């Protein structure tokens, strides 16, 4: 409020609301809150810590970050708290108007969830194709609204990358809950309070095993003394105890039986992840528990597909991937010859794998708690520890082949245009990046797989320009390391980086890089190589972006002449060059309108990195 003379001006903070005429259907839920595990333990001590922080009020009450090692149950506790808050009776003190559950392994997953929330709330700009802009509209709404809301950021892997996407607001009506393995200073301060979640206490571990076996109808399998010994052997880790309990239920083994199996060295336990090689503090006991479960799976699996399918699953994003990935043609062809006892080179003698067999194999893996899947069409999740343990059982030669087959499957599932299914595209981006990380350098040898380039294009289509630049910069460094600075693959990814610079508005960076790429192409490939022509075309585009119209026009004329001479007048690249010349301002014959095409860098050819 300000006063000038006798005039009093009152300034009211604007609150974003639904667009005119739009009706919001309350409550608004975005994302899927994971179901609670069987025999879920409430983790009372940690709940009390969170309640004390919330009750004290102030900045620290807005956001609590559950920090802990893999497998301790961070997401489960967050899901329990979210469900309880969501299901409270609406009142002045309870209930929620908005709940957003966002995976946070990659920033674009958060952006996608926020953009969906903005659209569902009918916020001005919420229906835009610009996902980051829509996400920021949603953040602004959270900071100003009086509605009750909860945002969960699950599994933050890079605190710096997600820093700009933390919600702000008043703890009186808002709450942010996050989970992460990272012990990072960025996760404290700025209204964030880290809350440590550790392994089960001995009492919690014993209560879990007793309830899990009893609820399954087998209380006779539980022996308190053996259960305590087994819990100690498993390090009181919730994930390991869950695997052990599932095995005992399915095989009708008592806690004493399982303990003896666990200690039996004939089961190859402890060889996969010995304590002295465990740099992340997972512990060999978890891997041993996993391998015992695999023995049970293989005995029960009538399809003989569960183990090779689990190996494929271990290569992608543990937080979730589309179940349809494993019914794509590349996956089915691989699994056809991957059943134990089959020789791959006799493929014609192997019966085709059916979708029913895939569903049956997944059901077997769910039964033994090796994966989680709410319905047969829901995303498949696997704990990161389980995935890591499985990956390390795959011989490196086979793992490289499986990596490229999985990459083919991801490409086969990708929509032609990301906007047709933004949620699927976001999931596939995360899975593609995880696949590369888990199997490096399989997607780079002997040549760079097209999936590497598809991620860059997808980020651009999602208007995630800064993320596209960061991704392409890493891709350039990887290509230089794998192929060398003058390899055609490296020249292509450098050209793609220039395109991303241009899309992000970094015109000077794009122009400088285009000039260097063209010079290198002429030196390495020759002046008339198709890839050199593409690089020359990209430079003309950069001249135009930089406002150097005369340079752009002159170079466009040369590019068109070169394409007509080298490739012919009707070649698609020649037609694109003709369109570029039209864009430069030179009148063209009828039918040659100004049409600029973004590169398709996932196609393995440097010439497709042009922006015609």
XYZ file of C-alpha atoms in Angstrom:
612
model
C 0.000 0.000 0.000
C 1.314 3.449 -0.904
C -0.035 6.956 -0.172
C 0.471 10.032 -2.343
C -1.172 13.113 -0.854
C -4.700 12.091 0.046
C -4.733 9.195 -2.435
C -4.177 5.673 -1.090
C -3.194 2.962 -3.557
C -3.567 -0.689 -2.544
C -1.448 -3.213 -4.513
C -2.808 -6.748 -4.498
C -0.508 -9.607 -5.465
C -1.904 -11.192 -8.651
C -2.972 -14.820 -8.318
C -2.983 -16.967 -11.424
C -6.299 -18.710 -11.888
C -8.135 -20.726 -14.515
C -8.559 -19.185 -17.917
C -11.810 -17.407 -18.489
C -14.644 -19.870 -18.953
C -12.553 -22.898 -17.962
C -13.819 -25.133 -15.204
C -11.352 -27.075 -13.059
C -12.413 -30.516 -11.860
C -11.207 -30.735 -8.272
C -9.216 -32.401 -6.863
C -6.372 -32.523 -9.401
C -4.067 -35.533 -9.223
C -1.025 -35.711 -11.560
C 1.258 -38.743 -11.694
C 0.840 -42.119 -10.054
C 1.517 -42.561 -6.354
C 3.222 -45.967 -5.994
C 1.187 -48.628 -4.180
C 2.427 -49.560 -0.727
C 4.464 -52.727 -0.409
C 3.064 -55.746 1.373
C 3.649 -55.591 5.129
C 4.602 -51.919 4.810
C 6.288 -50.578 7.938
C 5.224 -47.024 8.891
C 8.756 -45.894 9.916
C 7.321 -44.112 12.938
C 10.536 -42.447 14.090
C 11.067 -40.717 10.740
C 7.409 -39.688 10.556
C 7.784 -37.988 13.912
C 10.821 -36.068 12.672
C 8.869 -34.828 9.666
C 5.890 -33.892 11.866
C 8.129 -31.897 14.222
C 9.611 -29.944 11.322
C 6.149 -29.240 9.922
C 4.752 -28.231 13.321
C 7.548 -25.722 13.965
C 6.466 -23.740 10.930
C 8.688 -21.228 9.194
C 10.582 -21.766 5.958
C 11.819 -25.231 6.908
C 8.245 -26.521 7.170
C 7.608 -26.266 3.424
C 9.912 -29.010 2.126
C 11.371 -32.189 3.596
C 13.878 -34.301 1.673
C 14.041 -38.008 2.495
C 17.703 -38.944 2.121
C 18.920 -42.527 2.238
C 20.695 -45.351 0.462
C 19.048 -47.441 -2.229
C 16.538 -49.946 -0.952
C 15.748 -48.328 2.410
C 12.180 -47.403 1.421
C 12.288 -43.656 0.685
C 9.707 -43.774 -2.101
C 7.487 -46.091 -0.053
C 7.435 -43.708 2.915
C 6.782 -40.742 0.606
C 3.935 -42.676 -1.025
C 2.431 -43.497 2.365
C 2.542 -39.859 3.475
C 1.105 -38.690 0.134
C -1.748 -41.197 0.279
C -2.636 -40.282 3.860
C -2.660 -36.567 3.066
C -4.593 -37.102 -0.156
C -7.231 -39.283 1.491
C -7.954 -36.994 4.458
C -11.479 -35.649 4.613
C -11.582 -32.167 3.037
C -11.725 -29.531 5.761
C -10.044 -26.384 6.887
C -7.138 -28.457 8.182
C -7.011 -31.506 5.920
C -7.435 -32.839 2.423
C -5.730 -31.828 -0.797
C -6.809 -29.874 -3.850
C -3.704 -30.686 -5.905
C -1.299 -33.621 -5.698
C 1.610 -33.972 -8.145
C 3.827 -37.045 -8.003
C 6.801 -36.441 -10.305
C 9.739 -38.668 -11.047
C 12.840 -36.526 -10.649
C 15.695 -38.570 -12.111
C 15.829 -36.122 -15.023
C 14.616 -32.491 -15.028
C 12.381 -33.051 -18.050
C 10.330 -35.586 -16.065
C 9.527 -32.857 -13.535
C 8.789 -30.368 -16.309
C 6.399 -32.816 -17.965
C 4.482 -33.377 -14.716
C 4.267 -29.646 -13.949
C 3.120 -28.869 -17.490
C 0.362 -31.468 -17.172
C -0.726 -29.903 -13.875
C -0.863 -26.452 -15.473
C -3.041 -27.825 -18.253
C -5.364 -29.667 -15.870
C -5.743 -26.473 -13.807
C -6.487 -24.480 -16.984
C -3.855 -21.908 -16.059
C -3.117 -19.199 -18.639
C -0.408 -20.655 -20.862
C -0.871 -24.110 -19.361
C -1.948 -25.661 -22.644
C 1.126 -24.346 -24.480
C 3.415 -26.677 -26.428
C 6.249 -24.961 -24.530
C 6.524 -27.405 -21.614
C 9.084 -25.401 -19.573
C 6.949 -22.257 -19.825
C 3.836 -24.162 -18.738
C 5.798 -25.700 -15.858
C 6.861 -22.257 -14.646
C 3.251 -21.088 -14.806
C 2.380 -23.965 -12.470
C 5.214 -23.019 -10.068
C 3.947 -19.435 -9.994
C 0.457 -20.709 -9.196
C 1.770 -22.820 -6.291
C 3.505 -19.800 -4.797
C 0.330 -17.690 -4.853
C -2.624 -20.022 -4.385
C -4.617 -20.587 -1.219
C -5.503 -24.101 -2.353
C -3.997 -27.041 -0.440
C -1.312 -28.809 -2.459
C 1.425 -31.437 -2.241
C 4.272 -31.978 -4.717
C 6.445 -35.094 -4.454
C 9.795 -35.142 -6.306
C 10.800 -38.798 -6.293
C 14.426 -39.920 -6.691
C 16.371 -36.728 -7.346
C 19.639 -37.849 -8.892
C 21.128 -34.447 -9.782
C 20.243 -31.714 -7.245
C 21.850 -28.991 -9.356
C 19.859 -29.919 -12.457
C 16.500 -29.719 -10.654
C 17.296 -26.628 -8.575
C 15.099 -24.254 -10.593
C 12.118 -26.615 -10.394
C 11.629 -26.646 -6.620
C 8.186 -25.327 -5.667
C 7.826 -22.291 -3.427
C 4.873 -21.271 -1.322
C 3.451 -21.188 2.178
C 3.715 -24.256 4.418
C 0.276 -23.371 5.765
C -1.330 -24.813 2.633
C 1.582 -26.272 0.650
C 4.010 -29.151 1.094
C 6.976 -30.455 -0.892
C 8.286 -33.947 -0.234
C 11.370 -35.251 -2.047
C 13.458 -38.426 -2.063
C 17.087 -38.875 -3.043
C 20.198 -40.940 -2.462
C 22.363 -37.872 -2.727
C 23.835 -36.312 0.406
C 24.251 -32.858 -1.119
C 24.298 -29.371 0.387
C 21.867 -28.204 -2.311
C 19.204 -30.326 -0.655
C 19.279 -28.166 2.468
C 18.462 -24.484 2.903
C 15.983 -22.636 0.698
C 13.083 -24.054 2.743
C 14.450 -27.605 2.420
C 15.109 -29.838 5.414
C 16.916 -33.162 4.884
C 15.452 -36.062 6.874
C 17.558 -39.207 7.000
C 15.879 -42.556 6.365
C 17.991 -45.519 7.367
C 17.603 -49.294 7.271
C 14.985 -51.108 9.343
C 15.559 -51.356 13.049
C 15.782 -54.991 14.281
C 12.218 -54.636 15.576
C 10.939 -53.318 12.240
C 12.715 -56.093 10.320
C 11.213 -58.760 12.570
C 7.753 -57.171 12.331
C 8.031 -57.015 8.549
C 8.899 -60.706 8.145
C 6.230 -61.825 10.604
C 3.486 -59.779 8.977
C 4.569 -60.536 5.387
C 4.531 -64.303 5.952
C 1.366 -64.208 8.066
C -0.579 -62.013 5.618
C 0.352 -64.435 2.842
C -1.241 -67.254 4.823
C 1.972 -68.911 5.980
C 2.636 -67.936 9.611
C 4.285 -71.335 10.136
C 7.237 -70.207 8.018
C 8.223 -67.604 10.611
C 10.603 -68.396 13.463
C 11.610 -65.384 15.562
C 15.175 -66.537 16.297
C 15.913 -67.467 12.686
C 14.169 -64.298 11.484
C 16.435 -62.143 13.631
C 19.528 -63.944 12.325
C 18.338 -63.647 8.740
C 17.597 -59.942 9.165
C 21.096 -59.377 10.437
C 22.551 -61.312 7.507
C 20.527 -59.158 5.105
C 21.675 -55.985 6.834
C 18.097 -55.058 7.849
C 17.671 -53.651 4.339
C 13.969 -53.476 3.382
C 14.605 -54.405 -0.251
C 16.568 -57.524 0.663
C 13.980 -58.600 3.223
C 11.257 -58.196 0.612
C 13.099 -60.492 -1.818
C 13.710 -63.066 0.886
C 10.082 -63.075 2.043
C 8.774 -63.489 -1.515
C 11.078 -66.459 -2.035
C 10.002 -68.089 1.228
C 6.319 -67.684 0.391
C 6.604 -69.090 -3.127
C 8.909 -71.977 -2.194
C 7.285 -72.642 1.216
C 10.668 -72.302 2.920
C 10.915 -71.304 6.568
C 13.118 -68.479 7.767
C 15.558 -71.176 8.957
C 15.556 -72.851 5.519
C 16.208 -69.559 3.795
C 18.981 -68.687 6.228
C 20.754 -71.964 5.427
C 20.342 -71.373 1.674
C 21.694 -67.899 2.096
C 24.776 -69.175 3.857
C 25.346 -72.020 1.372
C 28.344 -71.120 -0.786
C 27.163 -73.540 -3.491
C 24.546 -70.904 -4.359
C 27.365 -68.612 -5.618
C 26.392 -66.003 -3.081
C 28.677 -63.066 -2.432
C 30.699 -63.530 -5.625
C 28.728 -60.972 -7.616
C 29.113 -57.937 -5.358
C 31.689 -58.539 -2.630
C 31.898 -55.982 0.191
C 35.338 -54.743 -0.836
C 34.003 -53.765 -4.283
C 30.797 -52.193 -3.006
C 31.577 -48.516 -3.485
C 27.938 -47.472 -3.055
C 27.353 -49.281 0.236
C 24.702 -51.696 -1.055
C 26.210 -54.814 0.533
C 26.732 -58.287 -0.880
C 23.881 -59.708 1.170
C 21.335 -57.992 -1.079
C 22.792 -59.561 -4.201
C 22.798 -62.959 -2.542
C 19.116 -62.548 -1.699
C 18.414 -61.605 -5.312
C 20.181 -64.663 -6.709
C 18.203 -67.000 -4.472
C 15.009 -65.392 -5.821
C 16.232 -65.931 -9.374
C 16.619 -69.623 -8.642
C 12.975 -69.714 -7.622
C 11.940 -67.766 -10.713
C 13.728 -70.128 -13.069
C 12.080 -73.144 -11.419
C 8.595 -71.613 -11.774
C 8.983 -69.977 -15.186
C 7.317 -72.144 -17.817
C 8.126 -69.683 -20.616
C 11.897 -69.734 -19.967
C 11.799 -66.005 -20.739
C 11.874 -64.517 -17.223
C 15.641 -64.416 -16.808
C 16.516 -62.987 -20.278
C 13.620 -60.543 -19.898
C 14.894 -59.434 -16.491
C 18.330 -58.924 -18.016
C 16.835 -56.586 -20.617
C 14.832 -54.779 -17.925
C 18.005 -54.233 -15.910
C 19.488 -52.114 -18.715
C 16.844 -49.364 -18.681
C 15.412 -46.877 -16.185
C 14.653 -48.593 -12.857
C 12.005 -45.966 -12.093
C 9.827 -47.212 -14.903
C 9.634 -48.104 -18.562
C 6.713 -48.929 -20.870
C 5.708 -52.592 -20.767
C 5.179 -52.395 -24.543
C 8.953 -52.143 -24.955
C 9.256 -55.922 -24.716
C 6.640 -56.660 -27.368
C 8.398 -54.630 -30.058
C 9.858 -56.583 -32.971
C 13.543 -56.246 -31.915
C 12.804 -57.461 -28.377
C 10.682 -60.401 -29.525
C 13.301 -61.466 -32.059
C 16.019 -61.426 -29.411
C 13.942 -63.286 -26.820
C 13.076 -65.913 -29.412
C 16.648 -67.171 -29.275
C 17.542 -66.128 -25.728
C 15.707 -68.863 -23.843
C 18.141 -70.976 -21.825
C 19.318 -73.931 -23.884
C 18.681 -72.288 -27.269
C 21.410 -71.544 -29.771
C 20.950 -68.169 -31.391
C 22.210 -69.198 -34.801
C 19.368 -71.701 -35.280
C 16.651 -69.029 -35.143
C 14.494 -70.607 -37.828
C 13.920 -73.632 -35.576
C 12.690 -71.546 -32.630
C 9.002 -70.760 -32.214
C 8.065 -67.096 -32.152
C 7.612 -65.467 -28.757
C 4.027 -64.398 -28.111
C 2.747 -61.421 -26.141
C 1.048 -63.869 -23.749
C 4.423 -65.445 -22.984
C 5.847 -62.004 -22.236
C 2.950 -61.303 -19.833
C 3.439 -64.703 -18.170
C 7.156 -64.095 -17.708
C 6.495 -60.655 -16.221
C 3.913 -62.187 -13.879
C 6.552 -64.636 -12.654
C 9.007 -61.809 -12.005
C 6.303 -59.888 -10.113
C 5.474 -62.955 -8.048
C 9.044 -63.136 -6.788
C 9.144 -59.359 -6.161
C 11.907 -58.798 -8.712
C 9.826 -56.170 -10.530
C 6.740 -54.145 -9.681
C 3.879 -53.414 -12.079
C 0.421 -52.245 -11.036
C -1.331 -53.761 -14.097
C -0.057 -55.691 -17.091
C -0.086 -52.449 -19.115
C 1.393 -50.210 -16.388
C 5.072 -49.141 -16.402
C 7.506 -51.755 -15.142
C 9.697 -50.736 -12.225
C 12.688 -52.478 -10.728
C 14.818 -51.395 -7.811
C 18.114 -49.911 -8.917
C 20.004 -52.371 -6.741
C 18.233 -55.310 -8.314
C 18.967 -53.958 -11.785
C 22.615 -53.416 -10.979
C 23.022 -56.893 -9.587
C 21.432 -58.439 -12.676
C 23.516 -56.340 -15.083
C 26.710 -57.501 -13.470
C 25.794 -61.136 -14.138
C 25.637 -60.519 -17.904
C 28.898 -61.184 -19.797
C 30.202 -57.981 -21.372
C 29.942 -59.316 -24.957
C 26.304 -60.313 -24.482
C 25.545 -57.070 -22.626
C 26.767 -54.992 -25.589
C 24.524 -56.917 -27.992
C 21.557 -56.636 -25.617
C 22.153 -52.903 -25.278
C 21.823 -52.316 -29.014
C 18.758 -54.562 -29.227
C 17.149 -52.592 -26.390
C 18.053 -49.361 -28.183
C 16.318 -50.692 -31.308
C 13.260 -51.511 -29.184
C 13.134 -48.004 -27.692
C 13.375 -46.464 -31.152
C 10.658 -48.770 -32.409
C 8.299 -47.596 -29.676
C 9.053 -43.880 -30.061
C 6.187 -41.843 -31.568
C 6.905 -40.183 -34.911
C 6.277 -36.820 -33.279
C 6.780 -36.332 -29.559
C 3.722 -34.128 -29.136
C 1.521 -37.099 -30.070
C 2.398 -38.706 -26.725
C 4.518 -36.407 -24.582
C 4.457 -38.679 -21.539
C 5.724 -41.655 -23.550
C 8.444 -39.550 -25.177
C 9.589 -38.282 -21.760
C 9.791 -41.853 -20.456
C 11.699 -43.047 -23.506
C 14.211 -40.187 -23.176
C 14.918 -41.178 -19.584
C 15.224 -44.835 -20.553
C 17.522 -44.077 -23.484
C 19.886 -42.074 -21.284
C 19.842 -44.745 -18.585
C 20.558 -47.434 -21.186
C 23.589 -45.534 -22.419
C 24.820 -44.988 -18.872
C 24.333 -48.613 -17.832
C 25.949 -50.175 -20.905
C 28.558 -47.655 -22.011
C 30.242 -47.837 -24.501
C 27.943 -50.358 -26.199
C 25.877 -47.694 -28.004
C 29.025 -46.054 -29.362
C 30.823 -49.046 -30.880
C 31.432 -49.953 -33.620
C 29.305 -46.976 -34.627
C 27.051 -44.589 -32.731
C 23.536 -45.960 -32.404
C 20.742 -43.758 -33.749
C 19.080 -43.667 -30.319
C 21.811 -41.293 -29.138
C 20.641 -38.744 -31.689
C 16.940 -39.401 -31.128
C 17.219 -38.141 -27.558
C 18.590 -34.814 -28.777
C 15.783 -34.402 -31.279
C 13.188 -35.319 -28.651
C 14.479 -32.722 -26.212
C 14.219 -30.113 -28.950
C 10.667 -31.157 -29.870
C 9.729 -30.805 -26.200
C 11.134 -27.231 -26.252
C 13.757 -28.311 -23.697
C 16.432 -26.347 -25.504
C 18.872 -25.936 -22.612
C 18.703 -29.648 -21.864
C 19.287 -30.390 -25.559
C 22.425 -28.232 -25.540
C 23.765 -29.946 -22.415
C 23.001 -33.372 -23.874
C 24.636 -32.580 -27.225
C 27.720 -31.203 -25.494
C 28.130 -34.514 -23.657
C 27.506 -36.385 -26.909
C 30.277 -34.459 -28.667
C 32.743 -35.287 -25.894
C 31.755 -38.957 -25.978
C 32.104 -39.122 -29.759
C 35.545 -37.528 -29.657
C 36.616 -40.042 -27.007
C 35.200 -43.036 -28.904
C 35.846 -42.101 -32.552
C 38.273 -39.180 -32.585
C 37.746 -35.508 -33.494
C 37.783 -36.009 -37.296
C 35.473 -39.024 -37.522
C 32.296 -38.427 -39.570
C 30.203 -39.375 -36.503
C 31.910 -36.638 -34.509
C 31.410 -34.095 -37.271
C 27.700 -34.998 -37.282
C 27.184 -34.580 -33.534
C 29.050 -31.273 -33.620
C 26.643 -30.122 -36.324
C 23.719 -31.221 -34.167
C 25.150 -29.236 -31.253
C 25.240 -26.169 -33.487
C 21.553 -26.717 -34.274
C 20.781 -26.942 -30.560
C 22.716 -23.725 -29.913
C 20.562 -22.035 -32.544
C 17.313 -23.380 -31.075
C 18.379 -22.161 -27.634
C 18.985 -18.649 -28.976
C 22.780 -18.916 -28.736
C 23.262 -17.531 -32.230
C 26.939 -16.608 -31.875
C 27.871 -20.043 -30.524
C 25.923 -21.695 -33.348
C 27.592 -19.573 -36.022
C 31.127 -20.117 -34.700
C 30.607 -23.881 -34.425
C 29.051 -24.117 -37.908
C 32.095 -22.376 -39.386
C 34.472 -24.797 -37.650
C 32.417 -27.845 -38.664
C 32.355 -26.766 -42.317
C 36.119 -26.207 -42.350
C 36.708 -29.635 -40.815
C 34.318 -31.338 -43.238
C 36.060 -29.762 -46.223
C 39.448 -30.821 -44.837
C 38.453 -34.377 -43.905
C 35.749 -35.300 -46.425
C 36.313 -32.969 -49.347
C 34.358 -30.018 -50.690
C 31.732 -32.078 -52.547
C 30.998 -34.762 -49.968
C 27.259 -34.807 -49.101
C 28.082 -34.232 -45.448
C 30.138 -31.191 -46.363
C 27.204 -29.870 -48.367
C 25.018 -30.305 -45.287
C 27.526 -28.420 -43.146
C 27.595 -25.614 -45.711
C 23.789 -25.541 -45.650
C 23.784 -25.268 -41.845
C 26.211 -22.365 -41.986
C 23.877 -20.557 -44.387
C 21.072 -21.049 -41.864
C 23.269 -19.630 -39.105
C 24.116 -16.592 -41.220
C 20.389 -16.006 -41.635
C 19.760 -16.422 -37.892
C 22.528 -13.891 -37.180
C 20.985 -11.324 -39.508
C 23.799 -11.613 -42.089
C 21.329 -11.688 -44.960
C 23.798 -11.087 -47.805
C 26.157 -13.821 -46.582
C 23.215 -16.186 -46.147
C 21.911 -15.455 -49.656
C 25.308 -15.942 -51.307
C 25.977 -19.184 -49.476
C 22.451 -20.499 -50.134
C 23.004 -19.925 -53.863
C 26.271 -21.853 -53.713
C 24.721 -24.669 -51.669
C 21.882 -25.075 -54.154
C 24.270 -25.131 -57.080
C 26.461 -27.717 -55.325
C 23.482 -29.957 -54.510
C 22.188 -29.800 -58.083
C 25.650 -30.665 -59.423
C 26.473 -33.424 -56.918
C 23.085 -34.983 -56.074
C 20.802 -33.902 -58.893
C 17.925 -31.456 -59.177
C 15.286 -33.775 -57.641
C 17.216 -35.088 -54.639
C 15.440 -34.361 -51.289
C 18.470 -32.440 -50.025
C 18.457 -30.346 -53.198
C 14.791 -29.544 -52.669
C 15.543 -28.534 -49.063
C 18.354 -26.294 -50.241
C 15.974 -24.681 -52.694
C 13.559 -23.969 -49.823
C 16.395 -22.433 -47.826
C 17.166 -20.111 -50.698
C 13.506 -19.086 -50.737
C 13.779 -18.282 -47.030
C 16.740 -16.039 -47.700
C 14.469 -13.636 -49.585
C 15.158 -14.563 -53.219
C 11.901 -15.037 -55.208
C 11.344 -18.661 -56.228
C 9.140 -20.429 -58.755
C 5.616 -21.354 -57.715
C 5.485 -24.263 -55.303
C 8.884 -23.604 -53.703
C 7.635 -21.899 -50.566
C 9.784 -21.105 -47.533
C 9.957 -24.338 -45.570
C 12.604 -25.029 -42.939
C 12.981 -28.536 -41.581
C 14.625 -29.418 -38.294
C 17.301 -32.059 -38.614
C 16.469 -35.674 -38.009
C 19.702 -36.479 -36.156
C 18.589 -39.924 -35.046
C 19.063 -41.127 -38.641
C 22.628 -42.352 -39.068
C 23.869 -39.962 -41.694
C 25.668 -36.666 -41.093
C 23.800 -35.030 -43.918
C 20.556 -35.354 -41.954
C 21.905 -32.924 -39.383
C 21.098 -30.011 -41.676
C 18.234 -27.689 -40.813
C 16.858 -27.369 -44.293
